[in-house]
mmCIF file of C-alpha atoms in Angstrom:
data_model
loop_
_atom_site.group_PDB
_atom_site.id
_atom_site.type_symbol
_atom_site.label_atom_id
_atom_site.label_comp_id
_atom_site.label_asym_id
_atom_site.label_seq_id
_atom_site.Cartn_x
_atom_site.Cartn_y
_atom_site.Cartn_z
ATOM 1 C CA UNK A 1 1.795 -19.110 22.794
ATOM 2 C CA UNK A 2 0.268 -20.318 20.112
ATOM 3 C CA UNK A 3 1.618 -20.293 16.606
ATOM 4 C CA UNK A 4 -1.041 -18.129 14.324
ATOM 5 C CA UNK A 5 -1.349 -19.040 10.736
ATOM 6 C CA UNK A 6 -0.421 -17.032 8.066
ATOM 7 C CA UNK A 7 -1.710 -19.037 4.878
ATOM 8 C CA UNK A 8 0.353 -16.703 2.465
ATOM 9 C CA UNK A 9 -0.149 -18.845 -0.891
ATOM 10 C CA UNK A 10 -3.718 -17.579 -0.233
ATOM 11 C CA UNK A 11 -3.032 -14.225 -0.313
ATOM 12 C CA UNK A 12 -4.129 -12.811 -3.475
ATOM 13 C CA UNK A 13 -2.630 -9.892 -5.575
ATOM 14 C CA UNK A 14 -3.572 -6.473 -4.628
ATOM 15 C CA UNK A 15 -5.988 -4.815 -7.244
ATOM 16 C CA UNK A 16 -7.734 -1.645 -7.362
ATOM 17 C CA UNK A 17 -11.011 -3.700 -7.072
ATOM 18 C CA UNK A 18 -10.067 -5.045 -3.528
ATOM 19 C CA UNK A 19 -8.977 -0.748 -2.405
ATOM 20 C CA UNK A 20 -11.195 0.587 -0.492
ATOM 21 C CA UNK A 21 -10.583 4.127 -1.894
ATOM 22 C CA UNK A 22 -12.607 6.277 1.127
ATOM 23 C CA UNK A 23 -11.135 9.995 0.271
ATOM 24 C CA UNK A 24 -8.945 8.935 -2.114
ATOM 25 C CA UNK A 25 -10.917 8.770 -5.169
ATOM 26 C CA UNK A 26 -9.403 11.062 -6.880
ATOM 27 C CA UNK A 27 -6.077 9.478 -6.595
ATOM 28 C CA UNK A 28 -7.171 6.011 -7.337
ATOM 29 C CA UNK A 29 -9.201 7.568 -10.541
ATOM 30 C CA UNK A 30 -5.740 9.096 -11.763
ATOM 31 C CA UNK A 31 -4.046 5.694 -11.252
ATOM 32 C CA UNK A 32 -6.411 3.845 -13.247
ATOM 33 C CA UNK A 33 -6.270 6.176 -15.932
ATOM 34 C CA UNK A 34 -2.432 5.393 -16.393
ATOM 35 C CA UNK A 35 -2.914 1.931 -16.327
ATOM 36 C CA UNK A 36 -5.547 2.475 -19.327
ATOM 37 C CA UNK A 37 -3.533 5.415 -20.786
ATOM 38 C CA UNK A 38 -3.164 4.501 -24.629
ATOM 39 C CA UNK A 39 -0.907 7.972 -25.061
ATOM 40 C CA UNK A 40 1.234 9.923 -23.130
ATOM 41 C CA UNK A 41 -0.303 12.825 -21.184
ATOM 42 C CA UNK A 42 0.933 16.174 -20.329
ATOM 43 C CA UNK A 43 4.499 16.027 -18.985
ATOM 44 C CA UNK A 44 3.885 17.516 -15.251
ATOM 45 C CA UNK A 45 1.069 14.473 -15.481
ATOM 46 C CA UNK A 46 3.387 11.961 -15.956
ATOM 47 C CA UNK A 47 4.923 12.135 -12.424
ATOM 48 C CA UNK A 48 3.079 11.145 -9.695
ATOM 49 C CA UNK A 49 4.359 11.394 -5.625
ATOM 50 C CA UNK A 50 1.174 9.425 -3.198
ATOM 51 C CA UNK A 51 2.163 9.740 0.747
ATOM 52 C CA UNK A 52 0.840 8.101 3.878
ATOM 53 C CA UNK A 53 1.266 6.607 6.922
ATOM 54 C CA UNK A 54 2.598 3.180 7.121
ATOM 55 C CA UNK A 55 -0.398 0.599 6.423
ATOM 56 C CA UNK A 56 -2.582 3.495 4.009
ATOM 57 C CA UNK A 57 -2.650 1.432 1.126
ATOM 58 C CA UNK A 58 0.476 3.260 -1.044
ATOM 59 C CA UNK A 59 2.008 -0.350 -1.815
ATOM 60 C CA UNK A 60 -1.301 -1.942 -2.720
ATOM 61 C CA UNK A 61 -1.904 1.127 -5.347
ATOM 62 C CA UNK A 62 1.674 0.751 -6.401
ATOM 63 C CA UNK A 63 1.660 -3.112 -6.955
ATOM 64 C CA UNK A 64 -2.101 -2.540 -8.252
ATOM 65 C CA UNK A 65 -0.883 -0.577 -11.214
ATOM 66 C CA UNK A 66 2.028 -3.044 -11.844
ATOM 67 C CA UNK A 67 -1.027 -5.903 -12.244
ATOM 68 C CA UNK A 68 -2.662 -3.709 -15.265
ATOM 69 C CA UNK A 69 0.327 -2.180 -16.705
ATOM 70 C CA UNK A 70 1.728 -5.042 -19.038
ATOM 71 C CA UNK A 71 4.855 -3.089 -19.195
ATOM 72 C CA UNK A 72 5.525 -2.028 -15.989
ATOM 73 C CA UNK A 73 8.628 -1.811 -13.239
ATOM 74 C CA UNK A 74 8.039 -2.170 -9.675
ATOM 75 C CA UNK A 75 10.953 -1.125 -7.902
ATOM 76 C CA UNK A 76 11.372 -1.335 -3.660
ATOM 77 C CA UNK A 77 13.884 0.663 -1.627
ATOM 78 C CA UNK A 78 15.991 -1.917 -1.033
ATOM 79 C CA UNK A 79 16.299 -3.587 -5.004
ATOM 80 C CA UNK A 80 19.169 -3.916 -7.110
ATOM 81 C CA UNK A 81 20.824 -0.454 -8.840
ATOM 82 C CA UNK A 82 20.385 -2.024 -11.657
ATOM 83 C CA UNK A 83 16.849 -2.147 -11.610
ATOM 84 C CA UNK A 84 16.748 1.661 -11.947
ATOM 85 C CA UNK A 85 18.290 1.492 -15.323
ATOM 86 C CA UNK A 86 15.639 2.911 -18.323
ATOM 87 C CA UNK A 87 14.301 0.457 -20.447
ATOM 88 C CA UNK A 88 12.156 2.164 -23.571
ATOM 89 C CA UNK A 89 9.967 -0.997 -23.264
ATOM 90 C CA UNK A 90 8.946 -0.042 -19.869
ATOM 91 C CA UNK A 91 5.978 2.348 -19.860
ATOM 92 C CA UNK A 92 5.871 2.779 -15.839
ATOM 93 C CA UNK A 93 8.045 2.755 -13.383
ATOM 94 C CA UNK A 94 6.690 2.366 -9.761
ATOM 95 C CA UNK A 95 9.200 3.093 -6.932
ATOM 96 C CA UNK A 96 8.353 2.218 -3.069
ATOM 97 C CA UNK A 97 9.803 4.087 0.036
ATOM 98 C CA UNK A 98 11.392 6.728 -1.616
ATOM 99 C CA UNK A 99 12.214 7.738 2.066
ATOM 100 C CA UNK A 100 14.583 3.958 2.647
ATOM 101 C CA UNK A 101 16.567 5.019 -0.718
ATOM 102 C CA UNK A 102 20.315 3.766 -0.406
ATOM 103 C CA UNK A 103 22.399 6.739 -1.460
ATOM 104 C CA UNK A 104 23.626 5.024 -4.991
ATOM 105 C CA UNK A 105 19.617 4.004 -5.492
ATOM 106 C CA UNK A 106 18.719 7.905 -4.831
ATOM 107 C CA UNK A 107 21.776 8.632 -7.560
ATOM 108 C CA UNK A 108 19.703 5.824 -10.073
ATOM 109 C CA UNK A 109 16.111 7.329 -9.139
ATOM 110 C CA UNK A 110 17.422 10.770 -9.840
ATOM 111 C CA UNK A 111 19.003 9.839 -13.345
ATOM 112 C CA UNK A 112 16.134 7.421 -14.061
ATOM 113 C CA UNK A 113 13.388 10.699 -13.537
ATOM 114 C CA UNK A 114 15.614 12.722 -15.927
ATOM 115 C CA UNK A 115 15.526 9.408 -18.592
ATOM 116 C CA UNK A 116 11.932 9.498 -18.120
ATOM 117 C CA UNK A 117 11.284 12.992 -18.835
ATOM 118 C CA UNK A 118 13.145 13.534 -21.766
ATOM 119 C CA UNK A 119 12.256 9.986 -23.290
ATOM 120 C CA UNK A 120 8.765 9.077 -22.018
ATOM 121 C CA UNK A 121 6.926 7.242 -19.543
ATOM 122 C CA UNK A 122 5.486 6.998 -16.025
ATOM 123 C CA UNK A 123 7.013 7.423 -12.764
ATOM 124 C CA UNK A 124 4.856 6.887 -9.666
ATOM 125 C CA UNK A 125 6.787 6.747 -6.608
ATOM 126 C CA UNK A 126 5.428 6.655 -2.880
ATOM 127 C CA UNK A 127 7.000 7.741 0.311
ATOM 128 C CA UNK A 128 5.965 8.310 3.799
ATOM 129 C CA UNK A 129 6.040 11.597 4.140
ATOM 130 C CA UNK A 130 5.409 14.652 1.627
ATOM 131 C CA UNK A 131 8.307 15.953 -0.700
ATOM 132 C CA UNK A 132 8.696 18.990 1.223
ATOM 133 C CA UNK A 133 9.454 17.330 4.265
ATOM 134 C CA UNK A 134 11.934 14.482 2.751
ATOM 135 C CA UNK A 135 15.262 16.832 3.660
ATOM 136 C CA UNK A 136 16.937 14.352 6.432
ATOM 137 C CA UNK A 137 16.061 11.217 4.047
ATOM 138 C CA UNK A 138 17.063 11.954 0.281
ATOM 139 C CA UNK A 139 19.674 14.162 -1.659
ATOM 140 C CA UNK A 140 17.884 17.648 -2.576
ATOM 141 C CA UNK A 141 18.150 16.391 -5.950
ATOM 142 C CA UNK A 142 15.668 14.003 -5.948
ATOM 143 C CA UNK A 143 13.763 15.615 -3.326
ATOM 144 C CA UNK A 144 12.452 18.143 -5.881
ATOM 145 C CA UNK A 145 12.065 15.771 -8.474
ATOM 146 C CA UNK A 146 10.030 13.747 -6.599
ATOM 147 C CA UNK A 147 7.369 17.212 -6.043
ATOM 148 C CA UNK A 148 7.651 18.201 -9.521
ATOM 149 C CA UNK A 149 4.810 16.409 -10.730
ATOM 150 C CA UNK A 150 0.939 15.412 -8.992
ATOM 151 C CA UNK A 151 1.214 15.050 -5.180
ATOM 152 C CA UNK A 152 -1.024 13.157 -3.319
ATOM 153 C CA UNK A 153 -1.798 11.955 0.640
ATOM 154 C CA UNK A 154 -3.000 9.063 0.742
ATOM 155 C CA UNK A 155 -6.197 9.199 3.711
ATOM 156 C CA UNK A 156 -6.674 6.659 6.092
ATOM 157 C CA UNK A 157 -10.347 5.144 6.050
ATOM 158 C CA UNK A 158 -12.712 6.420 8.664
ATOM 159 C CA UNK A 159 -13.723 3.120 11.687
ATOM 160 C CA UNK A 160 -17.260 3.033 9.220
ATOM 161 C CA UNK A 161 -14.753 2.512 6.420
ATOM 162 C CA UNK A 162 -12.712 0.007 7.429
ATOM 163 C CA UNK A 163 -15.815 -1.916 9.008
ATOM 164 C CA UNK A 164 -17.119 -1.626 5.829
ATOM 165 C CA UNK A 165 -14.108 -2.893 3.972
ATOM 166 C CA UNK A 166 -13.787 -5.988 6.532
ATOM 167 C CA UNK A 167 -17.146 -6.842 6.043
ATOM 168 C CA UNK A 168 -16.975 -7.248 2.189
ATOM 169 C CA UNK A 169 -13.894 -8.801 2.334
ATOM 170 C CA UNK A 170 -15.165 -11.589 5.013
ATOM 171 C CA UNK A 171 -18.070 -11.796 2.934
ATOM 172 C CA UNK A 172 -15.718 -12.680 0.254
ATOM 173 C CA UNK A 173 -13.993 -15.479 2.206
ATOM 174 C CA UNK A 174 -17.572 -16.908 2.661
ATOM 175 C CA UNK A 175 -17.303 -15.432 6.799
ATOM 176 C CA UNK A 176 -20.049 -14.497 8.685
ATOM 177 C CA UNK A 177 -18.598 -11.315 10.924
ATOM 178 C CA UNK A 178 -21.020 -8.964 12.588
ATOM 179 C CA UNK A 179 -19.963 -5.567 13.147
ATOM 180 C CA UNK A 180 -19.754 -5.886 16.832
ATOM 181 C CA UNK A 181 -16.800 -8.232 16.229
ATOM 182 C CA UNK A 182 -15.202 -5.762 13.880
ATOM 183 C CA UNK A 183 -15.800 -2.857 16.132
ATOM 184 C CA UNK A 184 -14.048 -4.683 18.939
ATOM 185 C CA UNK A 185 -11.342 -5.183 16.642
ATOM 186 C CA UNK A 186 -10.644 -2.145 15.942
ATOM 187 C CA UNK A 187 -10.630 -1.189 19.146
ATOM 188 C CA UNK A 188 -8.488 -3.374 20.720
ATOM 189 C CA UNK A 189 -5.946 -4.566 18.220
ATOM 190 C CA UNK A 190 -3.598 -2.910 15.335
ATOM 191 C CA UNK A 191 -5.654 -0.505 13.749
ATOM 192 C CA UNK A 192 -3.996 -0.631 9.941
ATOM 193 C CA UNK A 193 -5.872 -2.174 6.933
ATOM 194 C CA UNK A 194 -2.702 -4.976 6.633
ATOM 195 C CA UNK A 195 -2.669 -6.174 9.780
ATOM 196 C CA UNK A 196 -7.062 -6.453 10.469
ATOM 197 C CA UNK A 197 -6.865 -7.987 7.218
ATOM 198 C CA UNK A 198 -4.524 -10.730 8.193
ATOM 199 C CA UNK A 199 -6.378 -10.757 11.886
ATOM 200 C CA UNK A 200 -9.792 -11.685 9.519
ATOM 201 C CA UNK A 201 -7.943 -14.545 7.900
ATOM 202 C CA UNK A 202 -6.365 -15.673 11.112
ATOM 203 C CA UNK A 203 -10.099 -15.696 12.633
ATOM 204 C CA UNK A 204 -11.311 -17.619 10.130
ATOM 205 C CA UNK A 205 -8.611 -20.433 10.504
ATOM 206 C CA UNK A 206 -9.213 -20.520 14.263
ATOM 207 C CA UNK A 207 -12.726 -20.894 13.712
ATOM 208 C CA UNK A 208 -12.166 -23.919 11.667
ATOM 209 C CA UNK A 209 -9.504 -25.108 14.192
ATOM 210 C CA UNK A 210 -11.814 -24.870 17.293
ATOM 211 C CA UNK A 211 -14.484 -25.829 15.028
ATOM 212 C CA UNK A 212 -16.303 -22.829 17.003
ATOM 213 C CA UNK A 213 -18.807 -20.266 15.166
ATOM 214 C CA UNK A 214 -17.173 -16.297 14.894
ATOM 215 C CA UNK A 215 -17.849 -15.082 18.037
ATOM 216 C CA UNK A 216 -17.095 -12.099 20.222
ATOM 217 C CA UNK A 217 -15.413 -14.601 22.793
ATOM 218 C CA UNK A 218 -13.833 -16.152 19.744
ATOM 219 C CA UNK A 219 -12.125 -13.192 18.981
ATOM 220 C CA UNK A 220 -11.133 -12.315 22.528
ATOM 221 C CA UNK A 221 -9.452 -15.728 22.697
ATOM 222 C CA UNK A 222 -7.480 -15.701 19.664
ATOM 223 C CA UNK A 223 -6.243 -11.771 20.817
ATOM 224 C CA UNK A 224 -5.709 -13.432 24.470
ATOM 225 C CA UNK A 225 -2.740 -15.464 22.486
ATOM 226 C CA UNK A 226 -0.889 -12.353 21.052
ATOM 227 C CA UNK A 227 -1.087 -10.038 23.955
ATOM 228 C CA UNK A 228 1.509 -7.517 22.618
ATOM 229 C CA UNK A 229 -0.321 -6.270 19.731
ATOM 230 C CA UNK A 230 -4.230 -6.174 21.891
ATOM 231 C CA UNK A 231 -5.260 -2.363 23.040
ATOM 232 C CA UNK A 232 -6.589 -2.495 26.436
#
């Protein structure tokens, strides 16, 4: 089988600009206004719990407001205790996979929402499923902090979406991908924003390895070589 490239140091950092928001406009309007927030807003506003399915987008939003927030935290499931400490020079805390918390981290996340609260700040913290339904996966401590404040799902794009989205971001790699190609991707491989994004850059690299023009049978090809992830 062949090996597919992953060129990683091309990879650039997630922004809003490069979301494609679909229904979540709302959200990613509230988002930006924290990252442009020049005072603290009501204190149910500070506190903000987005949701989805794996592959929605919540990690690109979170990491997103980490790039425009000078002074902000970005903390995963699995990182140090220690990184859950308050620090008054932090303005916004962003914390990943509430639903992968160790039980000392969900101990730090619960005191680090009270330190918050009391002595200012953002916390937005994602999870894949809704507060409400977090019972078997955190302490009932934290599971009511974290639906104290603005809940959000995070929507998947519609197919029209994500063809969309491909399109402008193969336009942006200089690619030239008609929308029969996408459509058969969709159809027949992973159907999460991550993984057709990475399937458009590895496209493009065997293009320029076969030195062969983005094709249907192109695509069918490079799918033929990772047969576990292709739909029938």
């Amino acid at each position: 089988m062949r090996q597919l490239l992953l060129d990683l140091g091309a990879q650039q950092a997630p922004t809003f600009e490069t979301f494609v928001s679909g229904q979540n406009a709302e959200l990613l309007q509230r988002l930006q206004d924290i990252g442009a927030a020049q005072a603290l807003p009501p204190l149910h506003d500070r506190f903000i719990y987005l949701w989805g399915a794996s592959g929605a987008g919540k990690t690109h939003l979170l990491q997103s407001l980490a790039q425009v927030c000078a002074n902000s935290r970005y903390i995963t499931a699995n990182a140090d205790v220690n990184d859950f400490d308050y620090d008054p020079a932090v303005s916004c805390y962003l914390l990943d996979d509430c639903e992968q918390l160790s039980a000392a981290s969900q101990i730090a996340a619960f005191n680090l929402f009270n330190q918050i609260r009391e002595q200012g700040g953002f916390l937005v913290s994602s999870g894949a499923l809704p507060p409400a339904q977090l019972q078997e996966h955190v302490r009932e401590d934290l599971r009511t902090r974290l639906g104290w404040g603005l809940i959000y799902q995070l929507h998947g794009l519609t197919d029209d979406e994500k063809i969309a989205a491909l399109t402008q971001s193969a336009q942006a790699r200089g690619m030239t991908v008609s929308p029969a190609i996408l459509s058969y991707l969709l159809t027949h491989y992973r159907r999460d924003m991550p993984s057709l994004s990475h399937m458009l850059d590895e496209l493009d690299h065997y293009s320029l390895e076969t030195k062969r023009p983005i094709t249907l049978p192109l695509l069918r090809d490079l799918l033929l070589q990772q047969p576990e992830d292709i739909t029938p």
